[in-house]
mmCIF file of C-alpha atoms in Angstrom:
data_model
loop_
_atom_site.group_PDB
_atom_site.id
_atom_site.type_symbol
_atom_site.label_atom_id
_atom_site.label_comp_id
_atom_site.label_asym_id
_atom_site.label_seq_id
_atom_site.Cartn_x
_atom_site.Cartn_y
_atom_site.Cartn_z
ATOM 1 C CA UNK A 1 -14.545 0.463 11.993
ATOM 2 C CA UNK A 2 -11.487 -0.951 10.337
ATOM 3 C CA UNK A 3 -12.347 -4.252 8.799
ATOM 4 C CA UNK A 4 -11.027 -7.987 9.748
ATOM 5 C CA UNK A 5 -7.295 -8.216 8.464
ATOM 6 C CA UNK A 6 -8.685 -12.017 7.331
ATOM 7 C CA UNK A 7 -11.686 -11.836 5.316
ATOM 8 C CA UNK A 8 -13.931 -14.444 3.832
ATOM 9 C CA UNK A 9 -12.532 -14.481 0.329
ATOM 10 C CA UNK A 10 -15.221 -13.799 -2.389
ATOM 11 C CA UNK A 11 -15.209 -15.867 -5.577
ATOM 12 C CA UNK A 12 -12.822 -14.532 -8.023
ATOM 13 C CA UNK A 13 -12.132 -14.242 -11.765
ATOM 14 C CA UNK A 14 -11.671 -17.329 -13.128
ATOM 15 C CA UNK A 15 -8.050 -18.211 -14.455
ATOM 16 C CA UNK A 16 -4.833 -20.245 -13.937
ATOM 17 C CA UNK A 17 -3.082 -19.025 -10.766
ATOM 18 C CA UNK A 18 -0.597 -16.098 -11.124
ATOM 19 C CA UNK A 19 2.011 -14.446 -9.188
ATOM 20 C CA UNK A 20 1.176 -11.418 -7.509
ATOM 21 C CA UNK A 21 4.297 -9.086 -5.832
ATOM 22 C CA UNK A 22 2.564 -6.205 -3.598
ATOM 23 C CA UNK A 23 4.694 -2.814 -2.987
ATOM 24 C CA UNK A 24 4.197 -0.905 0.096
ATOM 25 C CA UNK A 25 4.621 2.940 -0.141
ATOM 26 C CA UNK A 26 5.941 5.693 2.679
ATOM 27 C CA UNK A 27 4.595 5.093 6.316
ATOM 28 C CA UNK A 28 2.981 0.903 5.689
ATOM 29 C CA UNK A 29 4.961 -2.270 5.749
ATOM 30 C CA UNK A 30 4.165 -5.078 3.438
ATOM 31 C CA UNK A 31 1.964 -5.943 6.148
ATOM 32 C CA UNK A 32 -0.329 -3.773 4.709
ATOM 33 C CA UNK A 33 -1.118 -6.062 2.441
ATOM 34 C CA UNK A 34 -2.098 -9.052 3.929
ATOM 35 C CA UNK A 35 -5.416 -9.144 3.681
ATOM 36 C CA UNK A 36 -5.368 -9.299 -0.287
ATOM 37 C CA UNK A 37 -2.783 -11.795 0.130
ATOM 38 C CA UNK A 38 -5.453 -13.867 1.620
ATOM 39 C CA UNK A 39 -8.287 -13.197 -0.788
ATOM 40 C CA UNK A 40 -5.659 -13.523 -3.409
ATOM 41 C CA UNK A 41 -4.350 -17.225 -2.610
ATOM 42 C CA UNK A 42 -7.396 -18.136 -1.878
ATOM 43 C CA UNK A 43 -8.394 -17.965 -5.154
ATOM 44 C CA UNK A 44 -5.214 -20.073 -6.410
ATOM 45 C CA UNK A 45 -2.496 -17.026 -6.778
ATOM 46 C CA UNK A 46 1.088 -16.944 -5.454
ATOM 47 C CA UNK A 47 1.439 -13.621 -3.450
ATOM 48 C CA UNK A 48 4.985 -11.414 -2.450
ATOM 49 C CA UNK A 49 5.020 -8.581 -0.607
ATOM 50 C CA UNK A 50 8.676 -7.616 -0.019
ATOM 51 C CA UNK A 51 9.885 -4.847 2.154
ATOM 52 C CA UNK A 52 11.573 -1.721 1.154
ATOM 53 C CA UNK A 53 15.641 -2.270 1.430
ATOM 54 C CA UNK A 54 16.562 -1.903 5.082
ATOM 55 C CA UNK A 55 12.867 -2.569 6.591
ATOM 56 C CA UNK A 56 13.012 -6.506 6.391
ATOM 57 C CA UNK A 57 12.207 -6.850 9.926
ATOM 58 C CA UNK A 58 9.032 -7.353 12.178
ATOM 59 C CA UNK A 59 7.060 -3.937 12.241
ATOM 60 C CA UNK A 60 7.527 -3.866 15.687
ATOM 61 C CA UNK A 61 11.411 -3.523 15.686
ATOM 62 C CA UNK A 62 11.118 -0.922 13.168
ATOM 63 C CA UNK A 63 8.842 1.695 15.343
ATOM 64 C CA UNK A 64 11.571 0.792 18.195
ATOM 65 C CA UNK A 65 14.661 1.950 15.403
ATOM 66 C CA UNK A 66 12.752 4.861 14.160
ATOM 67 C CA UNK A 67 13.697 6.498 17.641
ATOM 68 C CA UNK A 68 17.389 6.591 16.552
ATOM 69 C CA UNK A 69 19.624 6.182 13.755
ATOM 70 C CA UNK A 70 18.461 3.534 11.086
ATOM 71 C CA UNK A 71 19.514 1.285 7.993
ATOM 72 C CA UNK A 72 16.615 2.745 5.656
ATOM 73 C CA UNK A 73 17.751 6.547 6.639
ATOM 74 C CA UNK A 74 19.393 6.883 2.776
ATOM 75 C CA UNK A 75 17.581 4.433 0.889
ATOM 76 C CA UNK A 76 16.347 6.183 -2.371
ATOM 77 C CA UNK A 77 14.127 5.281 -5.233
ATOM 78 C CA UNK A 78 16.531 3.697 -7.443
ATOM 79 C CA UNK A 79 17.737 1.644 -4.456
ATOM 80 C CA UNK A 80 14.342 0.275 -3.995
ATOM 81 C CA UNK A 81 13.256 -0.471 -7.626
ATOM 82 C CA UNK A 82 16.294 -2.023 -7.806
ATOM 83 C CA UNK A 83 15.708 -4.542 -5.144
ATOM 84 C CA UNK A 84 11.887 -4.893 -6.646
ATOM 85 C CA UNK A 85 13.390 -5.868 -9.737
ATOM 86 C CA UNK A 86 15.689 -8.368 -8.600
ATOM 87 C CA UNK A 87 13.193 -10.249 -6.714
ATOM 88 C CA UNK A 88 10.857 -10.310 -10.094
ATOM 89 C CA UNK A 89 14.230 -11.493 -12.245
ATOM 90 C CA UNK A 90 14.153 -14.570 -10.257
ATOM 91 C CA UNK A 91 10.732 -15.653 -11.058
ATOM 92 C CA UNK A 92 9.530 -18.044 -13.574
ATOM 93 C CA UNK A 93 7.373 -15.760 -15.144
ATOM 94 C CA UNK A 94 6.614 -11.938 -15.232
ATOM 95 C CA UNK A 95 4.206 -11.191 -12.557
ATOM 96 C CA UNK A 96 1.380 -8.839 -11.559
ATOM 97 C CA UNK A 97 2.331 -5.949 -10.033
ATOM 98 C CA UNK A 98 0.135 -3.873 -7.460
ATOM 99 C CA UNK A 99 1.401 -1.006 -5.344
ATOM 100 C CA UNK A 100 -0.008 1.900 -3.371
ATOM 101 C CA UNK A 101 0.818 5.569 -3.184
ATOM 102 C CA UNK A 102 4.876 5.372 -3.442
ATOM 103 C CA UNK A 103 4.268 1.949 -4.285
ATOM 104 C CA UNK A 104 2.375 2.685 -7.331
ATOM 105 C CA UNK A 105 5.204 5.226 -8.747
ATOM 106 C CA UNK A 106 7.158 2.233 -8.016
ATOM 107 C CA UNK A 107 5.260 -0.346 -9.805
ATOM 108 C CA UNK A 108 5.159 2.600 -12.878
ATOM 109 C CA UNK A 109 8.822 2.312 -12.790
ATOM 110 C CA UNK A 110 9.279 -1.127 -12.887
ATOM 111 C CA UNK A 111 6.636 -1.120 -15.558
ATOM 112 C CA UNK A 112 9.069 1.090 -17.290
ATOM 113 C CA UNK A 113 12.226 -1.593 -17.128
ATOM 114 C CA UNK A 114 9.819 -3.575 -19.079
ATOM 115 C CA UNK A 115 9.313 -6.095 -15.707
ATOM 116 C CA UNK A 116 5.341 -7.265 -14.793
ATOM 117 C CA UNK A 117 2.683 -8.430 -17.050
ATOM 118 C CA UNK A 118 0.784 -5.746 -15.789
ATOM 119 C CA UNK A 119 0.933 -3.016 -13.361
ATOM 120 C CA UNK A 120 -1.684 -1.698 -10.772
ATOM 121 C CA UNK A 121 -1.112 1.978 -9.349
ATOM 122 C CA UNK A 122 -3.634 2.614 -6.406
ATOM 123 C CA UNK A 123 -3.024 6.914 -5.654
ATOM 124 C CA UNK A 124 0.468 6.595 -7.079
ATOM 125 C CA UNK A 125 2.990 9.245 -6.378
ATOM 126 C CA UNK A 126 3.834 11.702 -9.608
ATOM 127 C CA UNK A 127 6.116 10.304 -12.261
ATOM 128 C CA UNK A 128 8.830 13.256 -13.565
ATOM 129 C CA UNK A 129 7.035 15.937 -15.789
ATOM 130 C CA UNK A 130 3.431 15.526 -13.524
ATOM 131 C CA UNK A 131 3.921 19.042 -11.616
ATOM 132 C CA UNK A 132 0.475 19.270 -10.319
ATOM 133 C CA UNK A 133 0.811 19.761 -6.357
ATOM 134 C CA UNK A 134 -2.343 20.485 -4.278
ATOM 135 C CA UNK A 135 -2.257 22.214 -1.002
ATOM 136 C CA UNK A 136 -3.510 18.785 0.490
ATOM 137 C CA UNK A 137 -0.503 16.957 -1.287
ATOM 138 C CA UNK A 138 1.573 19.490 0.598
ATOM 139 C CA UNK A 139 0.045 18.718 3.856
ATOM 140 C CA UNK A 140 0.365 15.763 3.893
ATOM 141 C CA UNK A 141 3.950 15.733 3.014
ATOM 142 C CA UNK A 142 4.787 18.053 5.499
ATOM 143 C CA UNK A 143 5.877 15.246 8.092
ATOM 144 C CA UNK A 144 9.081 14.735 5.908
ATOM 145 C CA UNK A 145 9.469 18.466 3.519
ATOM 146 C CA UNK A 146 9.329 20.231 6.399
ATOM 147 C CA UNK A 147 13.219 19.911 6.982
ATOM 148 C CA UNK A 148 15.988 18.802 4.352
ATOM 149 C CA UNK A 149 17.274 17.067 7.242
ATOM 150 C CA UNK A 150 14.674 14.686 6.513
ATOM 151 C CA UNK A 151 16.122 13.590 3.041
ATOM 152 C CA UNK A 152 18.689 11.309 5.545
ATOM 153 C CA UNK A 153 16.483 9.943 8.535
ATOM 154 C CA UNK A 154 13.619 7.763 8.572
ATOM 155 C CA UNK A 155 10.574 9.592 9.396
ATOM 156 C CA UNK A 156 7.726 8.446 12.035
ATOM 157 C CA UNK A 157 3.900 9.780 10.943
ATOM 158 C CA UNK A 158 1.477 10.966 14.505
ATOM 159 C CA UNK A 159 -1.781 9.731 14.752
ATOM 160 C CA UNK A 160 -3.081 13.346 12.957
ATOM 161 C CA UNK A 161 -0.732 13.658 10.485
ATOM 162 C CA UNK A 162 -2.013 9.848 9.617
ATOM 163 C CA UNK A 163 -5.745 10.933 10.100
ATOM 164 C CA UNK A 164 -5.517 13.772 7.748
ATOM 165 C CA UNK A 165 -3.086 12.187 4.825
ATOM 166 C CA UNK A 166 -4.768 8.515 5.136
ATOM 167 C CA UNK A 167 -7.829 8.091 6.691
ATOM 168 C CA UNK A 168 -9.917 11.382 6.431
ATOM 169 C CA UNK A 169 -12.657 9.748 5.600
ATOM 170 C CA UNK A 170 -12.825 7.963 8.885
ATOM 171 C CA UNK A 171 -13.394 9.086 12.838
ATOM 172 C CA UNK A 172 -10.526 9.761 14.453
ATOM 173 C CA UNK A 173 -11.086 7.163 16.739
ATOM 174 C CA UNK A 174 -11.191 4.535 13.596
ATOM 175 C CA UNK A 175 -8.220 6.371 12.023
ATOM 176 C CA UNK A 176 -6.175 5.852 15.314
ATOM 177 C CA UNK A 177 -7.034 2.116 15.060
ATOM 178 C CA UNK A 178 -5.428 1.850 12.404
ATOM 179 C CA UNK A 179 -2.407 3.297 13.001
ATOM 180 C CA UNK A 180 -1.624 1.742 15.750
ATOM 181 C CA UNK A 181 -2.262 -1.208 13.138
ATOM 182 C CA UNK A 182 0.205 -0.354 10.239
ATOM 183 C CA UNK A 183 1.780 2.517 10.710
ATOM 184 C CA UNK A 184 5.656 2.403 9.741
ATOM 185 C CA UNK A 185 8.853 4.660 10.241
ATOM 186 C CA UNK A 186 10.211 4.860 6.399
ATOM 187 C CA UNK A 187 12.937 6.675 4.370
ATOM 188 C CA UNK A 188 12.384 10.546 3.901
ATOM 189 C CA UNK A 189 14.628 10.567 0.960
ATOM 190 C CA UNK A 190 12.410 9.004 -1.708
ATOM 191 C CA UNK A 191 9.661 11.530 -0.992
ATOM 192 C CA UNK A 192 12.549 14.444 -1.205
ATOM 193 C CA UNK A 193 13.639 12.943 -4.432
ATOM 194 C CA UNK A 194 10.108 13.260 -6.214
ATOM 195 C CA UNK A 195 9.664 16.880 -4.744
ATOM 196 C CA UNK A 196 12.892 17.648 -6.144
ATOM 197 C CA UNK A 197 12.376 15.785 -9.645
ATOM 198 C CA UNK A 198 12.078 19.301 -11.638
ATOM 199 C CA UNK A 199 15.361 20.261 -10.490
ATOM 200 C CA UNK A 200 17.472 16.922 -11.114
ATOM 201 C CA UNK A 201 18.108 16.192 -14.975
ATOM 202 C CA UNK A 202 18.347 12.558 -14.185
ATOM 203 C CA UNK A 203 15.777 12.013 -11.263
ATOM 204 C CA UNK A 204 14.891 8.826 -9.870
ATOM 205 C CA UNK A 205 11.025 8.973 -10.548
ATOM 206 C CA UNK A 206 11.525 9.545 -14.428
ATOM 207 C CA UNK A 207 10.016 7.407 -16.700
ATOM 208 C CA UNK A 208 10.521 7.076 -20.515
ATOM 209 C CA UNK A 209 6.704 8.103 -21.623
ATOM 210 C CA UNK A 210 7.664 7.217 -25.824
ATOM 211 C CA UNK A 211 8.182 3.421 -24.349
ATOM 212 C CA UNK A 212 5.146 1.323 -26.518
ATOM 213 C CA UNK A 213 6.329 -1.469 -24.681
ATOM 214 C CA UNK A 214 5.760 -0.686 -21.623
ATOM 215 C CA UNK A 215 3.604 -3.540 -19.615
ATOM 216 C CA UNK A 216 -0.188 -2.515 -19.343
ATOM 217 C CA UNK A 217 -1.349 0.196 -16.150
ATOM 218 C CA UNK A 218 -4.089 0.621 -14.399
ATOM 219 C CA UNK A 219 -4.364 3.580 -11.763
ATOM 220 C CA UNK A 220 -6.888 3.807 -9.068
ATOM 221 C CA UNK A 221 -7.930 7.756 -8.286
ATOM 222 C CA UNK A 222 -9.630 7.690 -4.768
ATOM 223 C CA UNK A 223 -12.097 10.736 -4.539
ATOM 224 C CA UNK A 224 -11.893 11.815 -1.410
ATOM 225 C CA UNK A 225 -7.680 11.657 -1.114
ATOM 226 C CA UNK A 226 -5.916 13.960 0.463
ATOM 227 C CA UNK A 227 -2.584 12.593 -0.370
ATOM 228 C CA UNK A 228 -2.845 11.980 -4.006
ATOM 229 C CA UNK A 229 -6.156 13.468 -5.035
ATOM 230 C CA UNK A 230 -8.049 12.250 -8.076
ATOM 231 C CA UNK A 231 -6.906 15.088 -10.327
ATOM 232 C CA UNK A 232 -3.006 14.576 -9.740
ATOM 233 C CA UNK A 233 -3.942 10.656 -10.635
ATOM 234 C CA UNK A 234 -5.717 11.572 -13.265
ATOM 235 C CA UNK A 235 -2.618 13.794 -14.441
ATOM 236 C CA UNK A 236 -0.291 10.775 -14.336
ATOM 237 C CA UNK A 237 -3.121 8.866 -16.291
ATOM 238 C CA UNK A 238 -2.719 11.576 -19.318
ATOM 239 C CA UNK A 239 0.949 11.831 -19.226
ATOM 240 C CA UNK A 240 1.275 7.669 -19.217
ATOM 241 C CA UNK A 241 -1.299 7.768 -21.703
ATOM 242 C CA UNK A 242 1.146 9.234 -24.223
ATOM 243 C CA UNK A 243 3.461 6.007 -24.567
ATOM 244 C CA UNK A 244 0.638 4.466 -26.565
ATOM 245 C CA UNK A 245 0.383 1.385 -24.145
ATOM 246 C CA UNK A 246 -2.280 0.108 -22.934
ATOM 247 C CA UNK A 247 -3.268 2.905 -20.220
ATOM 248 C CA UNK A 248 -6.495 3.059 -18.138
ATOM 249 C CA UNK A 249 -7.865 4.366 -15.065
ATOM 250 C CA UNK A 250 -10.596 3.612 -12.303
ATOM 251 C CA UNK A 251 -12.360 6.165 -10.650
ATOM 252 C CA UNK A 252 -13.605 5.582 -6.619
ATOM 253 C CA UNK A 253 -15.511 8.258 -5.426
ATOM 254 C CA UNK A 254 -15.425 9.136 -1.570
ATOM 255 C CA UNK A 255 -12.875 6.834 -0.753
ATOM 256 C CA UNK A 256 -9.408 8.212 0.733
ATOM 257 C CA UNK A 257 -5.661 7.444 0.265
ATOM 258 C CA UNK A 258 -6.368 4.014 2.271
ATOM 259 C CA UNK A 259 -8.059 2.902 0.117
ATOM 260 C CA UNK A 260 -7.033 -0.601 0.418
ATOM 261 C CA UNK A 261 -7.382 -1.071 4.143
ATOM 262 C CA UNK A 262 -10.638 0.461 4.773
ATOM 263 C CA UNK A 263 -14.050 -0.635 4.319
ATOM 264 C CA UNK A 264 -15.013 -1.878 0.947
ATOM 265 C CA UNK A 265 -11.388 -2.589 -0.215
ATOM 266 C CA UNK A 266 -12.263 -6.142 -1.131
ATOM 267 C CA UNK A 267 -14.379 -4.442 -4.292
ATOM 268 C CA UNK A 268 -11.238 -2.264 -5.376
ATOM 269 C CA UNK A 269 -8.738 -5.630 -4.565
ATOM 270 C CA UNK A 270 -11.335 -7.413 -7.246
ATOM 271 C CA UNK A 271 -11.281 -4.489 -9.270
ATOM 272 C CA UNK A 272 -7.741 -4.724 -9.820
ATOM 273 C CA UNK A 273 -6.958 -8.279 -10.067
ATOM 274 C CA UNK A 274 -9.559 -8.740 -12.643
ATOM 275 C CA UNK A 275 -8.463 -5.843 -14.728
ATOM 276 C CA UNK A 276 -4.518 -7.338 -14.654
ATOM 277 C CA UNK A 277 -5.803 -10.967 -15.222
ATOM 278 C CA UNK A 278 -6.696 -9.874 -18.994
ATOM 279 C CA UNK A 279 -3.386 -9.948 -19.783
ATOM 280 C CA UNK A 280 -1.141 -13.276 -19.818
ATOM 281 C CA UNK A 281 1.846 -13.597 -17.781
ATOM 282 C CA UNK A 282 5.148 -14.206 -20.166
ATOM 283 C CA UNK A 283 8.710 -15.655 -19.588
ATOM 284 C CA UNK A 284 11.187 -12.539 -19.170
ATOM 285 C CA UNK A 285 12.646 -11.470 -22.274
ATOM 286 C CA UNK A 286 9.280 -12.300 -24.409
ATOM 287 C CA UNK A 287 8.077 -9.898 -26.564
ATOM 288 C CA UNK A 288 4.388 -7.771 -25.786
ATOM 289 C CA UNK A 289 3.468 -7.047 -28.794
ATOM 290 C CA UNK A 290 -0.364 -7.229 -27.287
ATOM 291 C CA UNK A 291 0.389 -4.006 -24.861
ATOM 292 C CA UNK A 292 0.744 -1.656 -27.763
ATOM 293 C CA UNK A 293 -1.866 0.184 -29.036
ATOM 294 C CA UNK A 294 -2.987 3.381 -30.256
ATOM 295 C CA UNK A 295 -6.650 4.026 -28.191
ATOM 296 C CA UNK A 296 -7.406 1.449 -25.922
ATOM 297 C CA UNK A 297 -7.730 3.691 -22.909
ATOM 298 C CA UNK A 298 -10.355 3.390 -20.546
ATOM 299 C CA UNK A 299 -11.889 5.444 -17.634
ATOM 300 C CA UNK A 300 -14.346 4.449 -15.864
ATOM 301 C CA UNK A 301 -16.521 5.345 -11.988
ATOM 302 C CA UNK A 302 -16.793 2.254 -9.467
ATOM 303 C CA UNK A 303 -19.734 2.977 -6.943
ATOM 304 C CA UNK A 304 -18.286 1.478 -3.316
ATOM 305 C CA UNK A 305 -20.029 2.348 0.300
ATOM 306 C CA UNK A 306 -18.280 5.630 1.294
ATOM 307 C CA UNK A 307 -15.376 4.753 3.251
ATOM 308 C CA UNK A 308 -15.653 4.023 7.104
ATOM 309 C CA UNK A 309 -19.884 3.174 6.357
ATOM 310 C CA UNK A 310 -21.551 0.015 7.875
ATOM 311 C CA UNK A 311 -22.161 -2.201 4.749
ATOM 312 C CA UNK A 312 -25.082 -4.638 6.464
ATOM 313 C CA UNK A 313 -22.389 -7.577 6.339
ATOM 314 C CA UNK A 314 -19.450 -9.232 7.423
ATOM 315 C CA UNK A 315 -16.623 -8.041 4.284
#
């Protein structure tokens, strides 16, 4: 069964607190997030989780707009970054940055602006020039490809379309739990803009991959995703790989797109905090000379209970 939005933290990595800003992808609210939040502060961290541009209301009023015409219908990539990145200007220091799915293409373009300390991408959506496209990919995109249209409303995802792109791994009746949980109308067009990217010379998912100085990444591939399988993470690994920054990636097996909401999500939350905590936070403007290198990549398996399993405890 879905586990308890308000866990018992687990002892963390030991370090000064940091600031932590969470990004959301297509269909979730920050709300998404909130049980990392917890674990997170409870270990002496500062947490965001702003909404997309257009979205910064209760979840509830959203799935009442998404039934006519809405604020977020034409807010695009660039629009979103943008308001990422003004919300990380005003902070002391550079923070961590975490995001899933569209969030992690997100947090990879940030990266790219030369914002965060370091960057976590769980399943993240291709960057420009990553043209692999499974028929599951497809699928699950369907909700919003299926009609140009689409590129100007918000789009709503049904309980199936939600079970096969986000929860596969779970029953149905688990699945639909969550959903009625965290499910969120969003904007079709940033999904239309990274299907399109091969056709736009300027497209809003592009990143610059000869930038050394881009902040550190980390991407989580999920084994058993439908929406972002392992090899089309693994494909944004190689290309990212090429700016000669400090580039690794994680491997889950069995767990889905979810992979942060379902059981055993506190291991991949730890998994990623402790893998951004090696590198310092720094004022904006200061130099990172320490994220260049010229081999420091890293791939490696994490064993979790398959997603959706009874783990004998309480998470």
């Amino acid at each position: 069964m879905p586990t308890d939005p308000a866990p018992d933290p687990a002892p963390g990595p030991a370090a000064e607190g940091r600031t932590i800003v969470f990004v959301h992808g297509l269909w979730l609210s920050s709300a998404s997030w909130a049980a990392w939040r917890t674990r997170f502060e409870a270990e002496g961290h500062t947490t965001l989780a702003p909404e997309w541009p257009g979205m910064d209301v209760p979840l509830r009023q959203l799935r009442e707009r998404s039934r006519g015409p809405d604020r977020a219908d034409d807010v695009g990539l660039t629009q979103i970054v943008d308001a990422y990145a003004r919300t990380i200007a005003a902070l002391a220091q550079q923070p961590i940055l975490i995001g899933h799915s569209f969030g992690g293409l997100i947090v990879q373009l940030l990266l790219d602006r030369g914002l965060g300390s370091a960057g976590v991408a769980i399943s993240p959506a291709s960057i420009k020039g990553v043209n692999r496209l499974p028929l599951s990919t497809l699928r699950s995109a369907w909700a919003v490809l299926r009609s140009p249209a689409n590129r100007h409303r918000t789009v709503a995802l049904s309980r199936s379309q939600w079970h096969y792109a986000f929860a596969n791994t779970l029953s149905r009746a688990e699945s639909d739990e969550l959903w009625e949980q965290h499910w969120a109308p969003t904007p079709g067009l940033p999904l239309w803009q990274a299907a399109t990217a091969a056709l736009n010379r300027r497209p809003a998912n592009a990143v610059d991959l000869a930038n050394r100085d881009r902040p550190p990444l980390l991407i989580h591939a999920n084994g058993a995703d439908h929406t972002v399988p392992a090899s089309v993470s693994r494909a944004v690994y190689r290309a990212q790989k090429k700016t000669g920054a400090v580039t690794d990636i994680h491997e889950f097996p069995g767990r889905p797109h979810l992979s942060a909401l379902v059981d055993g999500w506190q291991a991949v939350a730890d998994d990623a905090l402790q893998w951004a905590l090696r590198f310092p936070g720094t004022a904006h403007g200061t130099s990172r000379t320490t994220n260049r290198t010229s081999n420091r990549t890293s791939n490696h398996v994490t064993s979790l209970p398959p997603a959706g399993a009874s783990t004998g405890r309480r998470p």
